[in-house]
Coordinates of C-alpha atoms and ligand atoms in Angstrom, one line a residue:
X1 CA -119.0 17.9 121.6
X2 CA -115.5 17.5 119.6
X3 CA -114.9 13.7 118.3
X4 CA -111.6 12.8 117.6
X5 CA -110.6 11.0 114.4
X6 CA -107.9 8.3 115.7
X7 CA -107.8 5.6 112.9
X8 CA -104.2 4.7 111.8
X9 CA -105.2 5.7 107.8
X10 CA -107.0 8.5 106.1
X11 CA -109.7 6.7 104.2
X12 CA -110.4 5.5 108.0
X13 CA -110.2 9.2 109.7
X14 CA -113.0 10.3 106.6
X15 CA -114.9 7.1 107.6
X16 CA -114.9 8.0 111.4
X17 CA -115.5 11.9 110.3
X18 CA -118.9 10.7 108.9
X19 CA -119.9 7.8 111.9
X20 CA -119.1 10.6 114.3
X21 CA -121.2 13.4 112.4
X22 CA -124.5 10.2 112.3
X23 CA -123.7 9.6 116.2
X24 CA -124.3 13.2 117.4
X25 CA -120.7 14.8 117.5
X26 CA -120.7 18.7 116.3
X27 CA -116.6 18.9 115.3
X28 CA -114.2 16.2 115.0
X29 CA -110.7 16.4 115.6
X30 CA -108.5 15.2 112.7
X31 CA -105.3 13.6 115.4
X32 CA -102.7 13.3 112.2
X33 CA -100.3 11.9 114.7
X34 CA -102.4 8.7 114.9
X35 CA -101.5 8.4 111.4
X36 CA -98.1 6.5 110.4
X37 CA -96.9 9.3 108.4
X38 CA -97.5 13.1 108.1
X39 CA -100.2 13.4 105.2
X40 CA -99.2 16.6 102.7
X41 CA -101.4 19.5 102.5
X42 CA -103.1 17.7 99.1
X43 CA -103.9 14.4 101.2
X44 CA -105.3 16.9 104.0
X45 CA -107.5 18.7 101.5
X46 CA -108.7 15.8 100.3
X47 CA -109.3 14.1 103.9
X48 CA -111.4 17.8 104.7
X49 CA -113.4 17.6 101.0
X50 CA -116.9 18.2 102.4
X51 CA -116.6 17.2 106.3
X52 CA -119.9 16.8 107.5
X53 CA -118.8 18.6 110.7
X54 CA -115.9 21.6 111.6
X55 CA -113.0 19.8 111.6
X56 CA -110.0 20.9 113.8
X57 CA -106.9 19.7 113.2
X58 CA -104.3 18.9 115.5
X59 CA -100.6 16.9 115.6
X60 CA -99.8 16.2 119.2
X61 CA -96.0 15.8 119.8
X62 CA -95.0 13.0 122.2
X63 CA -93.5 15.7 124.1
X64 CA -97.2 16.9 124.8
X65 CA -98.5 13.3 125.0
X66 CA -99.1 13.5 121.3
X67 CA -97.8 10.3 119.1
X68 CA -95.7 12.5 116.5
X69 CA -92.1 12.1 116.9
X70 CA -90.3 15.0 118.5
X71 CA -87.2 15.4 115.8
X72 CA -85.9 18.8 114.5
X73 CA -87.1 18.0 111.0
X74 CA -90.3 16.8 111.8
X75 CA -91.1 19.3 114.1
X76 CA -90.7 22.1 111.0
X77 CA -92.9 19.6 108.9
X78 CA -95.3 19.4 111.4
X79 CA -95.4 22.9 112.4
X80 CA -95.5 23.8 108.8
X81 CA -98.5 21.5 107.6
X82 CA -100.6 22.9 110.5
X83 CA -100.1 26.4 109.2
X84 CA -101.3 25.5 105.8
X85 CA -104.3 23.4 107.5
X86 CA -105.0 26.7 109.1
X87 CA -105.4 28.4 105.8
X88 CA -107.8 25.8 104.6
X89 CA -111.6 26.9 104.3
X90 CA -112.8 23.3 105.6
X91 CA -110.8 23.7 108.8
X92 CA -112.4 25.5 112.1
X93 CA -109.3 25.4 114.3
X94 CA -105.6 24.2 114.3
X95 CA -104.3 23.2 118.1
X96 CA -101.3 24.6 118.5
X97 CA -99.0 23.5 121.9
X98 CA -98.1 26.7 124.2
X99 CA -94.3 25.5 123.7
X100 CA -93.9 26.4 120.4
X101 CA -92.6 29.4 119.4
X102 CA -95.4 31.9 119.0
X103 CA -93.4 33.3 115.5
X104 CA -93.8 29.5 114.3
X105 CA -97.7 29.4 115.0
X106 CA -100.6 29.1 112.6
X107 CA -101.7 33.4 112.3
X108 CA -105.4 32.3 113.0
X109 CA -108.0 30.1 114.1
X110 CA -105.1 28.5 117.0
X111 CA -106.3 26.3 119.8
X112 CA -103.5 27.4 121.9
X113 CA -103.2 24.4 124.4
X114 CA -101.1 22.5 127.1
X115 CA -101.0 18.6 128.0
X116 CA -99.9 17.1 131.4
X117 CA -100.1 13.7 131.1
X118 CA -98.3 13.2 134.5
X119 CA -100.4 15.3 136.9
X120 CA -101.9 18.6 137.7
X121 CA -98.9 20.5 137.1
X122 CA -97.8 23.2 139.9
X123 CA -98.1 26.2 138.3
X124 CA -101.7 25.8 136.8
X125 CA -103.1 29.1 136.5
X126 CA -100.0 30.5 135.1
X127 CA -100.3 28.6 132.6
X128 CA -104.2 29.0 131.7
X129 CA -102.9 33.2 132.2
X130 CA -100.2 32.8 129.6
X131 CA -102.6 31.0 127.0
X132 CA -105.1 33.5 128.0
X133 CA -102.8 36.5 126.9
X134 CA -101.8 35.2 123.4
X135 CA -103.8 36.1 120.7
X136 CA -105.7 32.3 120.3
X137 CA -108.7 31.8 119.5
X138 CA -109.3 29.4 122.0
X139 CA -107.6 28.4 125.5
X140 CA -107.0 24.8 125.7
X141 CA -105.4 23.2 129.5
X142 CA -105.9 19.5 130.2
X143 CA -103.9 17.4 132.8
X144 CA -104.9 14.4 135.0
X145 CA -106.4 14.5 138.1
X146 CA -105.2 12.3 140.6
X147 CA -108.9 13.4 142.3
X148 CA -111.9 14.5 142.0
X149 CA -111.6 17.8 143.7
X150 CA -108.2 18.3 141.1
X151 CA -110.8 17.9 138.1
X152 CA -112.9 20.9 139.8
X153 CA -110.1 23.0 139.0
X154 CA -110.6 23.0 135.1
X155 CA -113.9 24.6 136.2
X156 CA -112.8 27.5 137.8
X157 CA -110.3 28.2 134.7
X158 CA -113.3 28.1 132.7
X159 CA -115.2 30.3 134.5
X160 CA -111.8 32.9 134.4
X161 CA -111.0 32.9 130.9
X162 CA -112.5 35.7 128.7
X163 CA -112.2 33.1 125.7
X164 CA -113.5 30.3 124.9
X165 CA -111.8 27.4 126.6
X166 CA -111.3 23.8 126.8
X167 CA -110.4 23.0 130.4
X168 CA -110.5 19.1 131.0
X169 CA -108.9 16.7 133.4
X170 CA -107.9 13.0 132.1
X171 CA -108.2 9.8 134.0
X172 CA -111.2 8.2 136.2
X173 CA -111.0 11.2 138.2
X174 CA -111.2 13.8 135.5
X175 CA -115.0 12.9 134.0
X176 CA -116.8 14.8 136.3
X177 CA -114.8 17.7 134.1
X178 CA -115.5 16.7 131.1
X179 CA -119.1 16.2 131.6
X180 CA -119.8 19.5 132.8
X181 CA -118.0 21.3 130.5
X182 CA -121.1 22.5 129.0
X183 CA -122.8 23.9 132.6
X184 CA -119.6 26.3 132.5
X185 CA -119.5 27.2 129.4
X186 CA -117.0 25.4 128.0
X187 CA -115.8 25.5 124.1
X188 CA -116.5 21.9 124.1
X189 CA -115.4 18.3 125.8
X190 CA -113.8 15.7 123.8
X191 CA -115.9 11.8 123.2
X192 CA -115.3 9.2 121.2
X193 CA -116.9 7.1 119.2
X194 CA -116.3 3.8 121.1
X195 CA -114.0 2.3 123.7
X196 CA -110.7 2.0 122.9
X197 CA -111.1 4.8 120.3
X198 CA -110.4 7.3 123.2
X199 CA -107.6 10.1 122.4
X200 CA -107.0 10.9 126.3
X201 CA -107.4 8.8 129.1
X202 CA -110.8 9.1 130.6
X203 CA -112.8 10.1 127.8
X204 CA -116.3 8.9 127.6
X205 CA -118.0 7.3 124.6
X206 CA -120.3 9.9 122.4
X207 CA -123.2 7.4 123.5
X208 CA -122.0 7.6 126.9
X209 CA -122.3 11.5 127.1
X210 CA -125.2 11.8 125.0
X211 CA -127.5 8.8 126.4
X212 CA -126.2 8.3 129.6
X213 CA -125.1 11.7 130.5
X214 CA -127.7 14.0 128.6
X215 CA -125.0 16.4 126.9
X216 CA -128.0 17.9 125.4
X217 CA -130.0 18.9 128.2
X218 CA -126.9 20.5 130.3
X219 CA -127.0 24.3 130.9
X220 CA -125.8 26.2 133.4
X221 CA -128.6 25.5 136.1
X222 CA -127.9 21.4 135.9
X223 CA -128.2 20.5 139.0
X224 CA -125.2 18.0 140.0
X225 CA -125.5 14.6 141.7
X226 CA -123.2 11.8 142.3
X227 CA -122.3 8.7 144.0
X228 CA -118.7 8.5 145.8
X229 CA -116.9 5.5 146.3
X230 CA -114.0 3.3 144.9
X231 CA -114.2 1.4 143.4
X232 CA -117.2 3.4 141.2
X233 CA -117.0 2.6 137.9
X234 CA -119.2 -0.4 137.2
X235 CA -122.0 1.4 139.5
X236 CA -125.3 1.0 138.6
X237 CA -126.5 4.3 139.8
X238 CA -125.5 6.6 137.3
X239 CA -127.8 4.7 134.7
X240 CA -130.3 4.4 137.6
X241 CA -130.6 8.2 138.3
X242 CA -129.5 9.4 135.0
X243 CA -133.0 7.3 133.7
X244 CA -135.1 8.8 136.8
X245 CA -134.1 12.5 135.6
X246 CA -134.6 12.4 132.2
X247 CA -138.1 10.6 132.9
X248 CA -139.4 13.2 135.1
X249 CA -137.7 15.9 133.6
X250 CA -135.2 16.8 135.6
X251 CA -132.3 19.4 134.9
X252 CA -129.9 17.4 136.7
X253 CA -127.1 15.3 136.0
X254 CA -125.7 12.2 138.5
X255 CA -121.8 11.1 137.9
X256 CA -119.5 8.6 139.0
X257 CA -116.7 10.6 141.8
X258 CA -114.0 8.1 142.5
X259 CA -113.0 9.0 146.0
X260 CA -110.1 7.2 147.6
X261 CA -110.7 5.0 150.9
X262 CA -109.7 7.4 154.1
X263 CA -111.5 10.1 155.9
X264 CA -109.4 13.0 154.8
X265 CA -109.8 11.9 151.1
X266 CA -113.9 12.2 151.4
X267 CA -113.3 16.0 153.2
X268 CA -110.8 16.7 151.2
X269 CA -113.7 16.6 148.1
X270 CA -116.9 17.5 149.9
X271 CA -114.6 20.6 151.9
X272 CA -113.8 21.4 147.5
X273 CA -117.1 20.6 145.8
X274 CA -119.0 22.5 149.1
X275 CA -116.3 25.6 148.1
X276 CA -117.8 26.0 145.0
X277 CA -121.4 26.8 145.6
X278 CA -121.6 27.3 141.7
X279 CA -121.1 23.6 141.0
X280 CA -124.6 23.3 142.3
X281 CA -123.8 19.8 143.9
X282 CA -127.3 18.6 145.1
X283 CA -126.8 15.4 146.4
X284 CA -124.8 12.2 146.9
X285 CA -125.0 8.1 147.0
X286 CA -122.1 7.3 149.1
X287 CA -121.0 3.6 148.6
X288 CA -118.0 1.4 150.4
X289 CA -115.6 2.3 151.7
X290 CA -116.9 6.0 152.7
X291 CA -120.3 5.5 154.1
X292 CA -119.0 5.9 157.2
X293 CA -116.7 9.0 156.6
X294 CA -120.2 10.7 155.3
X295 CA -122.3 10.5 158.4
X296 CA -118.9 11.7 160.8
X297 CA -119.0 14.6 157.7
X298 CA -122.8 15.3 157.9
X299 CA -122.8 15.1 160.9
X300 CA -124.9 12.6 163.6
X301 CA -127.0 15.7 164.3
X302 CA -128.0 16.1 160.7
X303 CA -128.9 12.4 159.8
X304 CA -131.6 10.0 160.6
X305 CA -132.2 8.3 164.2
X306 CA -131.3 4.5 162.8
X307 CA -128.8 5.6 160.2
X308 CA -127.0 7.1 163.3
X309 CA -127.5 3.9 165.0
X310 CA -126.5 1.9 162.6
X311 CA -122.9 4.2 161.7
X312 CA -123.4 4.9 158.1
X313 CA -125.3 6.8 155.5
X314 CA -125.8 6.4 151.4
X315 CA -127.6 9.2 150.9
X316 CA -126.7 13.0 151.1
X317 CA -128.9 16.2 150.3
X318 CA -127.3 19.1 150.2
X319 CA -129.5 22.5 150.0
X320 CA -129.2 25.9 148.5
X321 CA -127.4 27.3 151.4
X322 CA -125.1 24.1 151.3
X323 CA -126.7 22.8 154.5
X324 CA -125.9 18.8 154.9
X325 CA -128.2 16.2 155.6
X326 CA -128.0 12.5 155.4
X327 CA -130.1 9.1 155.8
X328 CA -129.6 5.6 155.0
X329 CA -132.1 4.2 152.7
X330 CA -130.3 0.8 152.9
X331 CA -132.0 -0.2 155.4
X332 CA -135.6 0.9 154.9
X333 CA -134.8 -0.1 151.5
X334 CA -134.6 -3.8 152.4
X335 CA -137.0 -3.6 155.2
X336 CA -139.5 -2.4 152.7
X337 CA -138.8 -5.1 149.8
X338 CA -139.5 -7.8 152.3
X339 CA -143.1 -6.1 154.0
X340 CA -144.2 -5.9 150.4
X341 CA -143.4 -9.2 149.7
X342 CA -145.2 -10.3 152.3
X343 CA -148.3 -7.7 152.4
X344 CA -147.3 -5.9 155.8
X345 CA -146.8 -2.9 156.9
X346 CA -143.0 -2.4 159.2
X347 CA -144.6 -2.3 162.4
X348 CA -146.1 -5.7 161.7
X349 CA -142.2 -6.9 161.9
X350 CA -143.0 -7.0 165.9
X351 CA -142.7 -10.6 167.1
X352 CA -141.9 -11.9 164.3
X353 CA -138.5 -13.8 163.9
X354 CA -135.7 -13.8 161.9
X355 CA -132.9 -15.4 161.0
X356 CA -129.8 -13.4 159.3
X357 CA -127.1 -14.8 157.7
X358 CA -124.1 -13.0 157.5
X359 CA -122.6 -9.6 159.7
X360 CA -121.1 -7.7 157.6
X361 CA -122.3 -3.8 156.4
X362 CA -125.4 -5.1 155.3
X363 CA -126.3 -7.6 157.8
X364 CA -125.9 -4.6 160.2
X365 CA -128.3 -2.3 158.8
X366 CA -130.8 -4.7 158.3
X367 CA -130.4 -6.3 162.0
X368 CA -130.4 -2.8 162.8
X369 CA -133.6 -2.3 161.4
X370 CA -135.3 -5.4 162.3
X371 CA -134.4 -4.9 165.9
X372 CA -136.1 -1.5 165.7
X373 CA -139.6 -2.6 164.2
X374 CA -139.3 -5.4 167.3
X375 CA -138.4 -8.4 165.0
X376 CA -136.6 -11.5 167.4
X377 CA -133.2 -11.9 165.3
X378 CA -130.3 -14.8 165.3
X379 CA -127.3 -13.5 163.3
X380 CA -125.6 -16.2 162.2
X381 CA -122.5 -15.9 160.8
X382 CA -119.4 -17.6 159.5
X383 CA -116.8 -15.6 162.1
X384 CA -118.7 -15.6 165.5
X385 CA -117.4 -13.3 167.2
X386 CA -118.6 -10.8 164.5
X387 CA -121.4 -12.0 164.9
X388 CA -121.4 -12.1 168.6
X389 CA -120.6 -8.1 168.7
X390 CA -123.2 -7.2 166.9
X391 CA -125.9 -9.1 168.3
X392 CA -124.6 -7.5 171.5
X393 CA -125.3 -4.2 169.8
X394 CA -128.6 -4.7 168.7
X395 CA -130.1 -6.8 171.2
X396 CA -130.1 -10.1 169.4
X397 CA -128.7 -13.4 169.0
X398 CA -126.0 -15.1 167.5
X399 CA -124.8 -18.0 166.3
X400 CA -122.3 -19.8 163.6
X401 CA -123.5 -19.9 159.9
X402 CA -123.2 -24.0 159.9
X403 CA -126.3 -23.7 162.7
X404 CA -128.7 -22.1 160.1
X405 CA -130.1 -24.8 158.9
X406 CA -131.5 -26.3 161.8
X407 CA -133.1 -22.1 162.4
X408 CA -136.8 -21.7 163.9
X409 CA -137.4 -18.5 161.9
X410 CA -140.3 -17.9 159.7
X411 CA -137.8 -15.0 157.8
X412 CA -134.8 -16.1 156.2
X413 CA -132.1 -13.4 154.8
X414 CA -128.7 -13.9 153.1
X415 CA -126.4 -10.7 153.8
X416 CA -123.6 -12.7 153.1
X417 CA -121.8 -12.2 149.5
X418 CA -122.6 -16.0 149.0
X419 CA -123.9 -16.6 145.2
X420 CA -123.2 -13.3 143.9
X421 CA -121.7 -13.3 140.7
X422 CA -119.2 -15.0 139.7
X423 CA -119.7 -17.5 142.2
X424 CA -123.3 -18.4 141.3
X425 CA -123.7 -22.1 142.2
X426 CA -122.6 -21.3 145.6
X427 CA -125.5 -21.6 148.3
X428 CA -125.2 -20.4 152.2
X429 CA -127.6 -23.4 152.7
X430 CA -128.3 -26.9 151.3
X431 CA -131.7 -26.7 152.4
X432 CA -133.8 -24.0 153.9
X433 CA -134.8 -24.2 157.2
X434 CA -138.5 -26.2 157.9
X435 CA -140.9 -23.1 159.1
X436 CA -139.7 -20.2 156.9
X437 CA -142.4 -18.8 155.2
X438 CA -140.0 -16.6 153.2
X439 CA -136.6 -16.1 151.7
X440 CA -134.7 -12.7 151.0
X441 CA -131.5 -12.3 149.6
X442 CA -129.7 -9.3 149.3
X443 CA -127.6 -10.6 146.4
X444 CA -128.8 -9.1 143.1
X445 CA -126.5 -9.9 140.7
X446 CA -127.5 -13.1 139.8
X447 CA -131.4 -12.3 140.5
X448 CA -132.1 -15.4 140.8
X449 CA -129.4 -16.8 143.0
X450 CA -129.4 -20.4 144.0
X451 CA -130.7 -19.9 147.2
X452 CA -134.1 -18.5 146.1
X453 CA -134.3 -21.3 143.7
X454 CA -134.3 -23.8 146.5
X455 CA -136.8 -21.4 148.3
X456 CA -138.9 -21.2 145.0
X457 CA -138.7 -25.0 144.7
X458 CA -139.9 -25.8 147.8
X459 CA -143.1 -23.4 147.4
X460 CA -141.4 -20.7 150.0
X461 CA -142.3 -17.0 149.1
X462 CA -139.5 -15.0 148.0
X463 CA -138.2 -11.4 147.6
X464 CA -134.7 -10.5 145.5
X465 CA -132.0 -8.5 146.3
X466 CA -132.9 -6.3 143.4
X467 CA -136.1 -4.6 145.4
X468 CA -133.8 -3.4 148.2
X469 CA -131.1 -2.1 145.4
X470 CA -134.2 -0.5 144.1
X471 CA -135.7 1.0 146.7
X472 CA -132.5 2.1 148.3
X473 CA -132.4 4.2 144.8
X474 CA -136.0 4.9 144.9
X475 CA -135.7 6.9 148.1
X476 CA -132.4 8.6 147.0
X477 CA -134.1 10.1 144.5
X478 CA -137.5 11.0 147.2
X479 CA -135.4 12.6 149.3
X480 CA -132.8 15.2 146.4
X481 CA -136.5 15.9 144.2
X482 CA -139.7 15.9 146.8
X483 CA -140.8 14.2 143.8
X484 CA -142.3 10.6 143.5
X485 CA -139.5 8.5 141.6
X486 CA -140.2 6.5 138.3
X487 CA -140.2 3.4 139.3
X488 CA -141.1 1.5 136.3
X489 CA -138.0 3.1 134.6
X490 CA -135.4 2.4 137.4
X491 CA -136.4 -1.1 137.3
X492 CA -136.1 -1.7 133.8
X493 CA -133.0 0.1 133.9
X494 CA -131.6 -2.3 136.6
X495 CA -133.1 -5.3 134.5
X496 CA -131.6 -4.7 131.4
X497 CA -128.0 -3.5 132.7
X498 CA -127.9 -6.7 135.0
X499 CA -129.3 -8.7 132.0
X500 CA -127.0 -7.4 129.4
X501 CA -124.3 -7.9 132.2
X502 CA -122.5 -4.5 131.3
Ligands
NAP601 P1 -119.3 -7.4 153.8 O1 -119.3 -6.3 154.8 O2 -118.0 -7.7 153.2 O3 -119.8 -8.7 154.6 C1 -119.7 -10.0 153.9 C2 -120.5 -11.0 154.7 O4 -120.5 -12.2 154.0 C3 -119.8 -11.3 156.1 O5 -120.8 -11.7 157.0 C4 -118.9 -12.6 155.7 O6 -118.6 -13.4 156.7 C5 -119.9 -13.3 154.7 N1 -119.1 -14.1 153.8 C6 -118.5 -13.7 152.7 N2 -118.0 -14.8 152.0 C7 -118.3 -15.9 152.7 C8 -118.1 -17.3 152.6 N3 -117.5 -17.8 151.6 N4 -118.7 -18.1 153.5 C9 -119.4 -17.6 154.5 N5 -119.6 -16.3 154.7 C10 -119.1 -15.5 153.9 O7 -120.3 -7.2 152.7 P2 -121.7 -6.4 152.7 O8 -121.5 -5.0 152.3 O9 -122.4 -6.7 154.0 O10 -122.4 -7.1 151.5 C11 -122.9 -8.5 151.6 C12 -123.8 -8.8 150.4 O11 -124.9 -8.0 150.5 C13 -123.1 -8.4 149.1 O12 -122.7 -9.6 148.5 C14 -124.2 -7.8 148.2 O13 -124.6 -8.7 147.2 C15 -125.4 -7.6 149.2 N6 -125.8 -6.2 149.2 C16 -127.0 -6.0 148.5 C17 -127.4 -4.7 148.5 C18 -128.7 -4.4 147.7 O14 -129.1 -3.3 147.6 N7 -129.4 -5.4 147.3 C19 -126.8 -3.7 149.2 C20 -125.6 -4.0 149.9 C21 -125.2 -5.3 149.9 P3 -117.3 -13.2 157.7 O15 -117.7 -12.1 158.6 O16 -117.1 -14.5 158.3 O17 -116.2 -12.7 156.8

């Protein structure tokens, strides 16, 4: 794992050299074009006087995306210091841009590399060839991905190249690269050592990688695991999974895939990632906008009865002969949160009545579900008619959100958004409906929303959104291991990240 040195002064590169060595790096880059002014060879020598780590030491032309100014007389300075770094004992490796002229190249230790900052360029593997042929030490292509299935292009360059290479994609897109790097072999992937510290877009934080990720545990049978979606970033599930893994001992890694809403973008990646059987992609969360596209992808054949029912799935396994399968664990996810909250089993659901507020994704599957154990179910809802066409669906009844209030049920649940952060004083009711026995809402960020606090105050039972999230994840991780999750540790997880507010 290389960490590169970005401060704007040298005493501050040395500093960073020895914070990166303490946080787990094992070779910093020395980026001298972060610096205001090309440092001479003494300044270098002196920057590289017992490095804790192998230093390599590059000058990036803006040309290549770099920050060192492209002029004539510059470029022979440039060019000229990184042929005396090259001769230094304290430096591992110089990175040297395919463009320059091989005669004008440090002799050894070269990086040989090319940047795209714009895209994936066209001619890709003619490039990684050319680098491949020259007499570097090391290959080095990076470009940004526009998508995911771009960034799986770095690994089959990695797995051509008879040298050691560096093949990562930048951007949101590009991570799933540059965490794997080490599954394929890679010479290394780039982290920093904070945010903001980054020397590409896209470039985790060493404690990212390290903690989150598991560098250290990566080989080449890491099973893969992911959750697709957009937006993904902020999901919880990475650190959810990530925790369950490394708790049971898992050799498995779960990543964020940015997917693009549309059909033809979530083929487009499974049709990529399923083409590349080596990836060993095991399974897949699938969040808005794609849940959907999944179960038209899996197949209704190849999913469970209510998930089918309901027209999505979160949840994807995908076995060693790359057979699909899928399931929706948001709804037994909820279902189950509220008949442990209230000591039954989900066939004692029959008779009893409910009243949902809201008809959106997650009002469906749970009316879907309620429906199915034999609950009696109002939908009431702020649009009607959305309302209306569901109930139709699932043989139950609707009615506008202002008629909650005066609701028989003895169940109360809020699938509507209201309350969730950052609107936490709002309240889908003033007061809770005489007769409930207990209150569930779905919202879990805040925990406690106002709408359980009213519950709470008026001595009414109550079960947060944070179960179903939980056991949503819970059964994710069932179905990919055959083994029983950790829940204790995916809680806490949950707890602390919705705590800390991260
Ligand atoms: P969605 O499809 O966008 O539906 C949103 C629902 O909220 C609709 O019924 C909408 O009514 C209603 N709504 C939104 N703002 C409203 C307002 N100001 N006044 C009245 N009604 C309003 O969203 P979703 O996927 O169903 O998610 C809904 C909530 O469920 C989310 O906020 C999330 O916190 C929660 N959730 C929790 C979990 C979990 O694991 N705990 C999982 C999924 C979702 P209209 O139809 O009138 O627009």
């Amino acid at each position: 794992m290389i960490c590169p040195l970005t401060a704007d002064s040298l005493e501050g590169m040395r500093a960073e050299m020895f914070l990166a060595a303490a946080s787990g790096a094992e070779m910093v880059e020395a980026r001298l074009d972060f610096l205001p002014a090309l440092p001479d060879e003494n300044q270098l020598r002196d920057l590289l006087t017992e490095a804790p780590l192998p230093v390599i030491v590059t000058c990036r032309p803006k040309r290549q995306g770099g920050r060192f100014g492209d002029g004539e007389g510059s470029e022979k300075a440039r060019l000229s210091l990184l042929r005396k770094a090259s001769e230094l004992e304290s430096v591992a490796a110089v990175d040297v841009e395919l463009d320059t002229p091989p005669e004008q190249r440090p002799r050894k230790k070269v990086i040989l590399s090319h940047h795209d900052f714009e895209g994936c360029p066209d001619n890709l593997e003619e490039l990684a060839e050319a680098i491949g042929r020259s007499d570097s030490a090391v290959n080095k292509v990076v470009f940004t991905a526009r998508t995911c299935e771009e960034a799986l292009r770095t690994f089959d360059l990695i797995r051509a190249s008879a040298k050691p290479m560096l093949g990562l994609a930048m951007g949101e897109a590009g991570l799933i690269s540059r965490i794997l790097a080490k599954k394929f072999g890679a010479f290394g992937t780039f982290a920093s050592l904070g945010s903001g510290r980054q020397s590409a877009p896209g470039q985790p934080t060493l404690a990212d990688i390290k903690k989150l990720y598991r560098w250290d545990d990566i080989d080449a049978d890491t099973a893969v695991f992911g959750v697709i979606g957009a937006p993904v970033a902020h999901s919880l599930s990475p650190a959810i999974h990530n925790a369950a893994f490394a708790a049971t001992a898992q050799n498995a890694v779960y990543l964020p895939l940015r997917i693009e809403p549309g059909d033809e973008n979530f083929r487009r990646f499974m049709d990529a990632a399923l083409a590349r059987p080596w990836l060993d992609l095991r399974g897949l969360s699938v969040t808005i906008p794609h849940k959907q596209n999944a179960l038209a992808y899996v197949g209704a054949e190849n999913c469970d009865e209510l998930g089918v029912r309901i027209g999505a799935i979160n949840t994807i396994r995908i076995d060693s002969t790359g057979r699909l399968r899928g399931w929706n664990t948001d709804y037994s996810g909820a279902i189950d949160a509220l008949c442990d909250a209230m000591g039954i089993a989900r066939v004692d659901l029959k008779g009893r009545s409910v009243a949902v507020l809201g008809a959106g994704g997650a009002g469906r599957a749970i009316v879907a579900a309620l429906v199915h154990y034999g609950a009696k179910v109002v939908i009431y809802n702020r649009t009607l008619q959305k309302a209306e066409k569901l109930a139709e669906e699932f043989n139950s009844r609707a009615a506008p959100l202002s008629d909650a209030p005066t609701s028989e049920a003895e169940i109360l649940i809020n699938c509507t958004s209201i309350g969730m952060h950052p609107n936490v004083d709002d309240c889908p009711l003033e007061t809770i409906p005489t007769g409930v026995i207990v209150v569930f809402d779905t919202v879990y960020n805040p925990l406690q929303t106002r709408l359980l606090r009213l519950a709470e105050a008026g001595g009414i039972a109550t079960v947060t959104g944070l179960e179903m999230f939980l056991n949503q994840a819970i059964a994710q991780f069932e179905i990919w291991t055959s083994q029983k999750a950790p829940r204790d540790v995916m809680r806490e997880v949950v707890m602390n990240k919705l705590i800390s507010g991260e």
